[in-house]
Short mmCIF file of C-alpha atoms in Angstrom, two decimals:
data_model
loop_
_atom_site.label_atom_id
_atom_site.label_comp_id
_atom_site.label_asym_id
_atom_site.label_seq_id
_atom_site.Cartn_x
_atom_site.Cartn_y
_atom_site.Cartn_z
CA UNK A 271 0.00 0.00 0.00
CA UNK A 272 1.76 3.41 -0.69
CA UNK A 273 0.96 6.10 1.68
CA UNK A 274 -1.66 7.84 -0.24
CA UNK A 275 -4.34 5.27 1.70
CA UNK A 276 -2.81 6.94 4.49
CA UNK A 277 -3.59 10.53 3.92
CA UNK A 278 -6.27 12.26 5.38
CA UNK A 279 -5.64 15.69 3.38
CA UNK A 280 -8.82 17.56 2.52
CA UNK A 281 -10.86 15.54 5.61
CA UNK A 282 -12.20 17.19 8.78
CA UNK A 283 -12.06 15.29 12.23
CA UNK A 284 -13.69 15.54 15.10
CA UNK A 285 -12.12 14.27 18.41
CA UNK A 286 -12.71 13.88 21.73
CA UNK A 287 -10.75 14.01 24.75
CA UNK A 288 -8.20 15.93 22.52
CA UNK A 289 -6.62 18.14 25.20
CA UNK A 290 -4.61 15.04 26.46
CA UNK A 291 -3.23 11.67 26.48
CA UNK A 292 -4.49 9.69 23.43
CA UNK A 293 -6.54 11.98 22.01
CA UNK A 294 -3.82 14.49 21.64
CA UNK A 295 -1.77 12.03 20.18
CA UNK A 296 -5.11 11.47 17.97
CA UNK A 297 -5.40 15.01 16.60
CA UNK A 298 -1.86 15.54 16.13
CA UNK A 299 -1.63 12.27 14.34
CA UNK A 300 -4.76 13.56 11.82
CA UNK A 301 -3.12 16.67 11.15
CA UNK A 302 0.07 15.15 10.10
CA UNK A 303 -2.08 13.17 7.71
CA UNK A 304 -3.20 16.34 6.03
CA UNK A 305 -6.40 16.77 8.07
CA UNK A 306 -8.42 20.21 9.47
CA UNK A 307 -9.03 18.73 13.37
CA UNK A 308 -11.62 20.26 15.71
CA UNK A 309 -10.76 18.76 19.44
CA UNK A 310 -13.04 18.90 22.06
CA UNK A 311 -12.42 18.66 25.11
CA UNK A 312 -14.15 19.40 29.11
CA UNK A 313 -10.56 21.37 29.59
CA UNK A 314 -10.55 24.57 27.63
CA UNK A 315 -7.17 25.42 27.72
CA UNK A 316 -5.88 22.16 26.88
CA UNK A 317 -8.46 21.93 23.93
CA UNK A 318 -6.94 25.29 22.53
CA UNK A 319 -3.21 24.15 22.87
CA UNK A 320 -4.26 20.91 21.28
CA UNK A 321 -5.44 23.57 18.19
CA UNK A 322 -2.57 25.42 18.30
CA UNK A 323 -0.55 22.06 17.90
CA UNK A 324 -2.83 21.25 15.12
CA UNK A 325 -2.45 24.42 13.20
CA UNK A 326 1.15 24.44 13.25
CA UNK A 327 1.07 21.39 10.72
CA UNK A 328 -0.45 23.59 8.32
CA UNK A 329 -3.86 22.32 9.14
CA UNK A 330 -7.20 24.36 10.10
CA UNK A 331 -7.82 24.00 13.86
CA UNK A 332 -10.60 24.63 16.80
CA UNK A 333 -11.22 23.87 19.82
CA UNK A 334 -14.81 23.32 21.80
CA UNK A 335 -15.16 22.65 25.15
CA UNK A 336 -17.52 20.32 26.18
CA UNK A 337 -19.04 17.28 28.74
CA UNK A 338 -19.17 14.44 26.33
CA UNK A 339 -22.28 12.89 29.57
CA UNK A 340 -23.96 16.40 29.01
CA UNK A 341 -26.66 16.48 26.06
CA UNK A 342 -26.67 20.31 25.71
CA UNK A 343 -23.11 20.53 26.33
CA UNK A 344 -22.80 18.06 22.50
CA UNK A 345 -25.52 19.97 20.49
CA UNK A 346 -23.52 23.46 21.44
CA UNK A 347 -20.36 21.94 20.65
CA UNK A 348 -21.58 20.00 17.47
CA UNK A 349 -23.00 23.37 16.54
CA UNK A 350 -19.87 25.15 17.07
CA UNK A 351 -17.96 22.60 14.81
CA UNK A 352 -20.13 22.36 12.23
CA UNK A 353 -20.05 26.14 11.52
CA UNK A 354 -16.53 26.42 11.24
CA UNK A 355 -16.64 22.55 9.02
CA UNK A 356 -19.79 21.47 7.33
CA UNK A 357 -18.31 18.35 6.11
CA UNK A 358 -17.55 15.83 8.62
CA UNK A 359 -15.61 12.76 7.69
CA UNK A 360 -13.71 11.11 10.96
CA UNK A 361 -15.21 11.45 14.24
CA UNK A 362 -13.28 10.13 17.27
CA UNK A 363 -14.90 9.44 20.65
CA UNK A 364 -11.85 9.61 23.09
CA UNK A 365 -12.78 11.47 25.95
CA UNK A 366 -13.01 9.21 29.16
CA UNK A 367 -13.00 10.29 32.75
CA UNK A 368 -11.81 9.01 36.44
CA UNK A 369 -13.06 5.31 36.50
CA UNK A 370 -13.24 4.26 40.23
CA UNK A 371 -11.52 0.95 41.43
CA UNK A 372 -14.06 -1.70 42.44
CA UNK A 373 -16.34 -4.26 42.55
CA UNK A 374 -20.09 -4.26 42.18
CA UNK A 375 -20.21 -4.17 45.62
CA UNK A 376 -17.49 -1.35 46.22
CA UNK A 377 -19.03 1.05 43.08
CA UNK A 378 -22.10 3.25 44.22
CA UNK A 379 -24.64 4.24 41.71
CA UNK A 380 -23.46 7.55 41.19
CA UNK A 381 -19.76 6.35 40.37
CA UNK A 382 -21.40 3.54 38.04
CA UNK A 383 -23.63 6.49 36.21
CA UNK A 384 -20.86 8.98 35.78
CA UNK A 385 -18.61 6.70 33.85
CA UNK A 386 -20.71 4.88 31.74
CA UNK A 387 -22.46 8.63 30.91
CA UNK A 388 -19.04 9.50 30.13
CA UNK A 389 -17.70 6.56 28.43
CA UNK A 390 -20.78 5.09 26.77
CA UNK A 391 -23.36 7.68 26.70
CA UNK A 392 -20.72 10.17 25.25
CA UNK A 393 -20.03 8.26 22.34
CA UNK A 394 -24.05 8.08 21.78
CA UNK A 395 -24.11 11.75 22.15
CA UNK A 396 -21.12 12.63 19.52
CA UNK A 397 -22.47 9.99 17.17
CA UNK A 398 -25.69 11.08 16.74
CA UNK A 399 -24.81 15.02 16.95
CA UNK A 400 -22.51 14.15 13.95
CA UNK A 401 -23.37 11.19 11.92
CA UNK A 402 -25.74 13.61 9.97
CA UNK A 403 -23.10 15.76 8.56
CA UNK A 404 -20.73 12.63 8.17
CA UNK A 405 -23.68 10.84 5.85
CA UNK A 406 -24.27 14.32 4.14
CA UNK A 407 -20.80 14.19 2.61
CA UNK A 408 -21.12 11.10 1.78
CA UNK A 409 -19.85 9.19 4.04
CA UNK A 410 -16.84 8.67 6.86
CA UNK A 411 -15.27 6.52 10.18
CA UNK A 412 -16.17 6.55 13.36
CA UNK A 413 -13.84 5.66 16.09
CA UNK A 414 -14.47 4.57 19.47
CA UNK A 415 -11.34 4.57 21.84
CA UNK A 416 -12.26 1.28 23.57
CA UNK A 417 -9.65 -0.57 26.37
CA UNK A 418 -8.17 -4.03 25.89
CA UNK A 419 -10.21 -3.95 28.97
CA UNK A 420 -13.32 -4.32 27.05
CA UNK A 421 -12.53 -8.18 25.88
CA UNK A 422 -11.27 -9.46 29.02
CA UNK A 423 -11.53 -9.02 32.78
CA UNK A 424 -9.56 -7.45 35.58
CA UNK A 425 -10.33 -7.33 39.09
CA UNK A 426 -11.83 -4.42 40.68
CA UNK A 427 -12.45 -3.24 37.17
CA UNK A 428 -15.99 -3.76 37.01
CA UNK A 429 -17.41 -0.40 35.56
CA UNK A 430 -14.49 0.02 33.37
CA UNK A 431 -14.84 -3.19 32.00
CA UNK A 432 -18.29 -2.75 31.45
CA UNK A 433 -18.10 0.44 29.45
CA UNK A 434 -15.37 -0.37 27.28
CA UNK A 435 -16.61 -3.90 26.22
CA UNK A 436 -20.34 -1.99 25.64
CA UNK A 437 -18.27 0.79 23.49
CA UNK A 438 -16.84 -2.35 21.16
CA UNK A 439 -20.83 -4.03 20.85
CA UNK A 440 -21.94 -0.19 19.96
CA UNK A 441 -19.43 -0.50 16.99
CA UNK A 442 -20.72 -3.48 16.06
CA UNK A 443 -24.29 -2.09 16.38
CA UNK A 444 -23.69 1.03 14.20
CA UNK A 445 -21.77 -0.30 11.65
CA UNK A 446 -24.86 -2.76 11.41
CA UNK A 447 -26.81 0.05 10.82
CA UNK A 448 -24.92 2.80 8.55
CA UNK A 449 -23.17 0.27 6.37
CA UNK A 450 -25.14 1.15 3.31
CA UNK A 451 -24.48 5.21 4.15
CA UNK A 452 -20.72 4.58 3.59
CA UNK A 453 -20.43 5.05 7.21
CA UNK A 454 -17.55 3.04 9.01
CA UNK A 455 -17.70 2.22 12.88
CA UNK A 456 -14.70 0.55 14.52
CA UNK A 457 -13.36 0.26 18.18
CA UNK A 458 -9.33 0.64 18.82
CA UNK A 459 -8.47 -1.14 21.94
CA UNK A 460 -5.16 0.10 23.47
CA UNK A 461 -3.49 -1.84 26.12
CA UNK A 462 -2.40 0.08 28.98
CA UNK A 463 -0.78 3.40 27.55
CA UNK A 464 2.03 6.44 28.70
CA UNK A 465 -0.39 8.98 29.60
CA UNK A 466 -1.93 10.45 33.23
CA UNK A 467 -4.23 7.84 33.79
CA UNK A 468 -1.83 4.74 34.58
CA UNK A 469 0.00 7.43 36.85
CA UNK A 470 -2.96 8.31 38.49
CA UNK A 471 -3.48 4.43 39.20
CA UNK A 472 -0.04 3.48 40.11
CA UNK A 473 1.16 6.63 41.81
CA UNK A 474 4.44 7.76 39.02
CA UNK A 475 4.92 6.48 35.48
CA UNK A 476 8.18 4.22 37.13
CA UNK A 477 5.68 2.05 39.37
CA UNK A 478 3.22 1.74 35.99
CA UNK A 479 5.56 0.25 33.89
CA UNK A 480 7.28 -1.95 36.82
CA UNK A 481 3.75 -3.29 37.76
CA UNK A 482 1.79 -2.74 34.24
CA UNK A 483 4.34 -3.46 31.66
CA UNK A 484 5.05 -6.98 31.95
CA UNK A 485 1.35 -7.90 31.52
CA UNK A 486 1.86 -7.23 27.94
CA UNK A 487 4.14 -9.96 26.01
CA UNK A 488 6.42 -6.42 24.59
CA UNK A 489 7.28 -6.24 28.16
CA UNK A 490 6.22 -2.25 28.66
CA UNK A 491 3.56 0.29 28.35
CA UNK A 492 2.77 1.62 24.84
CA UNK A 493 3.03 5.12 23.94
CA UNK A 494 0.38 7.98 22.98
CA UNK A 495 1.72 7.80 19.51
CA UNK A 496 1.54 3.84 18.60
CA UNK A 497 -2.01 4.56 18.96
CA UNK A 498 -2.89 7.60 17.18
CA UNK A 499 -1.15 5.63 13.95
CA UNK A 500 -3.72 3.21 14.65
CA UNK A 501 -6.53 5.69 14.20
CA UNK A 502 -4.87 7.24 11.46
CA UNK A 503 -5.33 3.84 9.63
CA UNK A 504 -9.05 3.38 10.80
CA UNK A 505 -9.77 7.43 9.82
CA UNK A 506 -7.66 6.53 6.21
CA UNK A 507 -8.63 4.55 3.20
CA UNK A 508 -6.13 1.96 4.36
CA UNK A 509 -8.75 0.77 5.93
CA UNK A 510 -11.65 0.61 3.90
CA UNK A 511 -12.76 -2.81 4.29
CA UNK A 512 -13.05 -2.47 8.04
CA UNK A 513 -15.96 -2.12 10.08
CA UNK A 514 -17.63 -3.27 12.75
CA UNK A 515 -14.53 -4.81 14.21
CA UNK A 516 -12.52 -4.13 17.29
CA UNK A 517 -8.45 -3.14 16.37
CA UNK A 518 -6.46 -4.04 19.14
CA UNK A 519 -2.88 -2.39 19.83
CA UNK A 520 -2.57 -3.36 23.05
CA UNK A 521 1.13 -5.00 23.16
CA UNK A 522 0.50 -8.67 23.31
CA UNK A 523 -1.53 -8.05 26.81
CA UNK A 524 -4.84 -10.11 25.33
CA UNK A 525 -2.42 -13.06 23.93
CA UNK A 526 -1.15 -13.92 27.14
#
């Protein structure tokens, strides 16, 4: 394949959770690849420096802020994107939030609600605020930033687990459904990944990889980057024959 499949140059994407993590690496990655990125985010000032980053590849940028769980807070920031681009043809629902440790019986009701709101209900939201634009130009990918999480168990996991694995059937479900409106839906399932959350687990980035790392037959964490080249092939023509299935980069973790 030569690296025109690759290219992304005259798209507009949409992501999520874009002032951080992943889904920096995720809008970066897209405006490499020749894409106009608008990156949402419930941090404002990370959502603008994401933009910044963006528009320094020679790509158009813009930033929203928004609460992915928050119904109003998706039609403002759908309407805000879809002023500044019409077109929509990659849309890219990263944003996650704090996911509590526990067990049914540890979780209360309001931790369970917030993060499958956030991790679930989020991608409902930015799906259905965008899919109309994305079938009006004739078609595009969706991407749902799933966990390795979501095809196999760990303890005191339970909500996590939950979401991610009901992100990678809601794939399955809308690629059922928009197939024939040249609409693509896909999950990527990272394994455990260099960013704030696994610090925020684990205490520093040293005791992540010590503990973290060698759960994953390459022996360490992956990086921000190994991803977003990952989406760039589900957002790209590369990948054209692809949907409804869940991509996996998560370092060997699910083989072992």
């Amino acid at each position: 394949m030569t690296d025109d499949l690759y290219s992304l140059n005259g798209k507009n994407a949409v992501v999520t959770g874009a002032g951080a993590g992943i889904g920096r690496a995720i809008a970066l990655a897209f405006a490499r690849a020749g894409a106009n990125v608008a990156c949402i985010d419930l941090d404002a000032a990370a959502a603008a420096a994401t933009q910044q980053d963006v528009e320094k590849s020679g790509c158009r940028g813009m930033a929203a802020t928004c609460d992915v769980g928050i119904e109003g807070d998706v039609a403002a920031a759908a309407a805000s994107v879809l002023a500044a681009f019409p077109a929509v043809h990659v849309l890219v629902n990263g944003a996650a939030g704090h996911d509590p440790n526990g067990s049914v019986l540890d979780l209360t009701m309001e931790q369970w609600t917030r993060v499958m709101t956030v991790n679930v209900g989020g991608a409902f939201l930015m799906s259905r605020a965008f899919l109309p634009a994305m079938i009006a130009a004739g078609g595009g990918s969706i991407i749902h930033i799933a966990s390795q999480l979501g095809s196999v168990a760990a303890a005191s996991r339970a909500v996590y687990c939950t979401s991610k694995g009901a992100l990678i059937q809601l794939a399955r479900a809308m690629a059922t459904d928009h197939a024939a409106q040249n609409i693509r839906v896909n999950t990527l399932s990272p394994g455990a990944i260099e960013t704030d959350r696994p610090v925020k687990r684990f205490g520093s980035m040293e005791e992540a990889q010590r503990i973290a790392g060698p759960k994953h037959l390459l022996g360490r964490l992956g990086r921000p980057d190994e991803i977003a080249a990952a989406a760039v092939f589900l957002a790209s023509d590369a990948s054209s024959f692809m949907t409804g299935a869940d991509l996996l980069v998560d370092g060997g973790y699910n083989a072992v």
